[in-house]
mmCIF file of C-alpha atoms in Angstrom:
data_model
loop_
_atom_site.group_PDB
_atom_site.id
_atom_site.type_symbol
_atom_site.label_atom_id
_atom_site.label_comp_id
_atom_site.label_asym_id
_atom_site.label_seq_id
_atom_site.Cartn_x
_atom_site.Cartn_y
_atom_site.Cartn_z
ATOM 1 C CA MET A 6 29.417 15.003 20.464
ATOM 2 C CA LYS A 7 26.263 17.082 20.953
ATOM 3 C CA CYS A 8 25.888 17.314 17.194
ATOM 4 C CA LEU A 9 26.180 13.531 16.868
ATOM 5 C CA MET A 10 23.588 12.949 19.611
ATOM 6 C CA PHE A 11 21.244 15.493 18.027
ATOM 7 C CA SER A 12 21.611 13.805 14.627
ATOM 8 C CA ALA A 13 20.916 10.390 16.149
ATOM 9 C CA ALA A 14 17.847 11.742 17.958
ATOM 10 C CA LEU A 15 16.532 13.271 14.735
ATOM 11 C CA ALA A 16 17.066 9.992 12.898
ATOM 12 C CA ILE A 17 15.140 8.079 15.568
ATOM 13 C CA VAL A 18 12.262 10.569 15.501
ATOM 14 C CA TYR A 19 12.170 10.368 11.708
ATOM 15 C CA TRP A 20 12.209 6.556 11.778
ATOM 16 C CA LEU A 21 9.411 6.431 14.333
ATOM 17 C CA ASP A 22 7.297 8.705 12.163
ATOM 18 C CA PHE A 23 5.751 5.733 10.289
ATOM 19 C CA GLY A 24 7.092 5.117 6.852
ATOM 20 C CA VAL A 25 10.754 5.938 6.688
ATOM 21 C CA GLY A 26 11.024 8.180 3.670
ATOM 22 C CA VAL A 27 7.549 7.244 2.451
ATOM 23 C CA PRO A 28 5.347 10.246 1.724
ATOM 24 C CA VAL A 29 1.720 10.045 2.812
ATOM 25 C CA LYS A 30 -1.283 11.686 1.179
ATOM 26 C CA PRO A 31 -1.769 14.627 3.550
ATOM 27 C CA ASP A 32 -5.505 15.160 3.026
ATOM 28 C CA PHE A 33 -6.538 11.495 2.987
ATOM 29 C CA ASP A 34 -10.337 11.029 3.100
ATOM 30 C CA LEU A 35 -11.471 7.544 4.120
ATOM 31 C CA GLN A 36 -15.056 8.111 2.951
ATOM 32 C CA GLN A 37 -13.927 8.903 -0.614
ATOM 33 C CA PHE A 38 -11.484 5.984 -0.432
ATOM 34 C CA ALA A 39 -14.282 3.473 0.218
ATOM 35 C CA GLY A 40 -15.330 1.024 -2.474
ATOM 36 C CA LYS A 41 -13.925 -1.566 -4.873
ATOM 37 C CA TRP A 42 -10.219 -1.580 -5.822
ATOM 38 C CA TYR A 43 -8.289 -3.848 -8.215
ATOM 39 C CA ALA A 44 -4.641 -4.806 -7.702
ATOM 40 C CA ILE A 45 -2.565 -3.560 -10.652
ATOM 41 C CA ALA A 46 1.121 -3.931 -9.692
ATOM 42 C CA ILE A 47 3.452 -4.709 -6.789
ATOM 43 C CA VAL A 48 7.138 -4.450 -5.925
ATOM 44 C CA LYS A 49 9.090 -5.379 -2.774
ATOM 45 C CA THR A 50 12.321 -3.954 -1.371
ATOM 46 C CA ARG A 51 13.956 -7.352 -1.035
ATOM 47 C CA GLY A 52 13.993 -9.233 -4.297
ATOM 48 C CA PRO A 53 11.151 -10.433 -6.457
ATOM 49 C CA PRO A 54 7.824 -11.033 -4.722
ATOM 50 C CA GLU A 55 7.271 -14.727 -4.092
ATOM 51 C CA SER A 56 3.805 -16.275 -3.979
ATOM 52 C CA ILE A 57 2.081 -13.042 -4.862
ATOM 53 C CA LEU A 58 -1.674 -12.997 -4.630
ATOM 54 C CA VAL A 59 -3.847 -10.609 -6.578
ATOM 55 C CA LEU A 60 -5.735 -8.953 -3.748
ATOM 56 C CA ASP A 61 -8.623 -7.083 -5.249
ATOM 57 C CA HIS A 62 -10.568 -5.638 -2.346
ATOM 58 C CA ILE A 63 -13.426 -3.541 -1.077
ATOM 59 C CA VAL A 64 -12.700 -0.831 1.487
ATOM 60 C CA GLU A 65 -15.349 -0.182 4.103
ATOM 61 C CA PRO A 66 -14.854 2.729 6.526
ATOM 62 C CA LEU A 67 -15.653 1.938 10.152
ATOM 63 C CA PRO A 68 -17.243 4.510 12.500
ATOM 64 C CA ASN A 69 -14.095 4.915 14.626
ATOM 65 C CA GLY A 70 -11.851 5.829 11.656
ATOM 66 C CA ASP A 71 -10.538 2.295 11.144
ATOM 67 C CA MET A 72 -11.204 0.469 7.886
ATOM 68 C CA LEU A 73 -12.210 -3.013 6.910
ATOM 69 C CA MET A 74 -10.563 -4.373 3.788
ATOM 70 C CA GLN A 75 -12.544 -7.247 2.282
ATOM 71 C CA ALA A 76 -9.888 -8.984 0.179
ATOM 72 C CA GLN A 77 -10.688 -11.468 -2.564
ATOM 73 C CA ILE A 78 -7.980 -14.111 -2.680
ATOM 74 C CA PRO A 79 -7.722 -16.419 -5.703
ATOM 75 C CA SER A 80 -7.304 -20.074 -4.835
ATOM 76 C CA LYS A 81 -6.991 -23.115 -7.103
ATOM 77 C CA ASP A 82 -10.609 -23.501 -8.207
ATOM 78 C CA LYS A 83 -12.324 -20.777 -6.254
ATOM 79 C CA CYS A 84 -11.896 -17.468 -4.529
ATOM 80 C CA LYS A 85 -11.975 -16.940 -0.824
ATOM 81 C CA GLU A 86 -12.661 -13.736 1.009
ATOM 82 C CA GLU A 87 -10.698 -12.472 3.958
ATOM 83 C CA ASN A 88 -11.560 -9.499 6.124
ATOM 84 C CA ILE A 89 -8.548 -7.463 7.175
ATOM 85 C CA HIS A 90 -9.047 -4.906 9.942
ATOM 86 C CA LEU A 91 -6.832 -1.833 9.623
ATOM 87 C CA SER A 92 -6.517 0.433 12.657
ATOM 88 C CA HIS A 93 -6.155 4.157 12.063
ATOM 89 C CA THR A 94 -3.253 6.060 13.579
ATOM 90 C CA ASP A 95 -2.981 9.686 14.614
ATOM 91 C CA ARG A 96 -2.015 10.543 11.013
ATOM 92 C CA ALA A 97 -4.554 10.451 8.198
ATOM 93 C CA GLY A 98 -3.791 7.814 5.572
ATOM 94 C CA ILE A 99 -1.682 5.595 7.848
ATOM 95 C CA PHE A 100 -3.055 2.351 9.252
ATOM 96 C CA THR A 101 -1.639 -0.611 11.179
ATOM 97 C CA THR A 102 -2.481 -4.310 11.362
ATOM 98 C CA GLU A 103 -2.113 -6.902 14.084
ATOM 99 C CA LYS A 104 0.762 -8.443 12.112
ATOM 100 C CA GLU A 105 3.138 -5.487 12.685
ATOM 101 C CA ARG A 106 2.429 -3.927 9.316
ATOM 102 C CA VAL A 107 2.161 -0.221 8.635
ATOM 103 C CA LEU A 108 0.077 0.687 5.590
ATOM 104 C CA SER A 109 0.398 4.203 4.201
ATOM 105 C CA VAL A 110 -1.642 5.686 1.377
ATOM 106 C CA VAL A 111 1.125 7.403 -0.581
ATOM 107 C CA GLU A 112 -1.005 8.893 -3.308
ATOM 108 C CA ALA A 113 -4.664 8.677 -4.281
ATOM 109 C CA SER A 114 -7.055 9.900 -6.907
ATOM 110 C CA TYR A 115 -10.191 8.552 -5.277
ATOM 111 C CA GLU A 116 -12.041 8.026 -8.533
ATOM 112 C CA SER A 117 -9.246 6.162 -10.328
ATOM 113 C CA TYR A 118 -6.141 4.852 -8.460
ATOM 114 C CA TYR A 119 -4.065 4.765 -5.278
ATOM 115 C CA ILE A 120 -0.521 3.798 -4.309
ATOM 116 C CA LEU A 121 -0.063 1.929 -1.035
ATOM 117 C CA SER A 122 3.131 1.422 0.954
ATOM 118 C CA ILE A 123 3.220 -1.601 3.258
ATOM 119 C CA GLU A 124 6.072 -1.843 5.735
ATOM 120 C CA THR A 125 6.932 -4.883 7.817
ATOM 121 C CA PRO A 126 9.907 -5.401 10.113
ATOM 122 C CA LYS A 127 11.706 -7.239 7.277
ATOM 123 C CA ASN A 128 10.413 -5.780 4.017
ATOM 124 C CA GLY A 129 8.704 -2.941 2.230
ATOM 125 C CA VAL A 130 6.090 -3.173 -0.497
ATOM 126 C CA LEU A 131 4.667 -0.617 -2.893
ATOM 127 C CA GLN A 132 1.371 -1.490 -4.593
ATOM 128 C CA LEU A 133 -0.762 0.174 -7.226
ATOM 129 C CA PHE A 134 -4.546 -0.255 -7.120
ATOM 130 C CA ALA A 135 -7.272 1.118 -9.386
ATOM 131 C CA ARG A 136 -11.054 1.329 -9.600
ATOM 132 C CA LYS A 137 -10.903 -0.677 -12.851
ATOM 133 C CA PRO A 138 -8.765 -3.760 -13.672
ATOM 134 C CA ASP A 139 -6.388 -1.642 -15.753
ATOM 135 C CA VAL A 140 -4.963 1.886 -15.648
ATOM 136 C CA PRO A 141 -3.816 4.458 -18.192
ATOM 137 C CA THR A 142 -0.120 4.470 -19.118
ATOM 138 C CA MET A 143 0.274 7.808 -17.323
ATOM 139 C CA VAL A 144 -0.711 6.202 -13.993
ATOM 140 C CA GLU A 145 1.611 3.222 -14.578
ATOM 141 C CA ASN A 146 4.480 5.613 -15.332
ATOM 142 C CA MET A 147 3.727 7.621 -12.191
ATOM 143 C CA TYR A 148 3.824 4.392 -10.148
ATOM 144 C CA LEU A 149 7.154 3.378 -11.745
ATOM 145 C CA SER A 150 8.596 6.802 -11.001
ATOM 146 C CA ARG A 151 7.391 6.700 -7.384
ATOM 147 C CA ALA A 152 8.797 3.186 -6.925
ATOM 148 C CA GLN A 153 12.200 4.255 -8.263
ATOM 149 C CA SER A 154 12.264 7.380 -6.091
ATOM 150 C CA LEU A 155 11.655 5.200 -3.018
ATOM 151 C CA GLY A 156 14.494 2.815 -3.923
ATOM 152 C CA PHE A 157 12.525 -0.120 -5.330
ATOM 153 C CA LYS A 158 14.031 -2.119 -8.211
ATOM 154 C CA ILE A 159 11.829 -1.682 -11.250
ATOM 155 C CA LYS A 160 12.866 -5.054 -12.682
ATOM 156 C CA PHE A 161 11.042 -6.728 -9.784
ATOM 157 C CA ILE A 162 7.662 -5.085 -10.426
ATOM 158 C CA ILE A 163 4.918 -7.599 -11.107
ATOM 159 C CA ASN A 164 1.966 -6.433 -13.189
ATOM 160 C CA PHE A 165 -1.282 -8.217 -12.353
ATOM 161 C CA ASN A 166 -3.027 -7.568 -15.677
ATOM 162 C CA THR A 167 -1.908 -10.974 -16.951
ATOM 163 C CA MET A 168 -2.956 -12.909 -13.835
ATOM 164 C CA ASP A 169 -6.247 -14.537 -12.933
ATOM 165 C CA ARG A 170 -8.626 -12.542 -10.792
ATOM 166 C CA CYS A 171 -11.616 -13.464 -8.716
ATOM 167 C CA PRO A 172 -14.883 -12.929 -10.598
#
């Protein structure tokens, strides 16, 4: 019985530790992370992503360790911008939003790409972003490998290279 209770307690602690099973870049540096990023690919845990928007964005560090993400959202004839405030947590590379989302920077090469995990109460998302609108095959393969290792279905990955972007 004690063993069962201990196991349950460990599971709860692990679950509460943001990002169940999602690794986080341990030495995340928000200042190096700042700047323009292009959406490259996305996959969700529950089926194919519906109504996916290509969210190219600019990251701006805030003085308190939070970040402002200025997203460019394509609309029918124009693009609109939306500012998304991300609050830092006690762990570097993990942020939260008002909409019960936990965003974790899984991996980052500040000059070329990053992989972002977004967790909501109902779904998980893994996204690949890059400093340019496309990435080398090696980075795409690394993203595919990471997605598979985290249990995402590769057949549901959407690549944004063929979609319209905001100018």
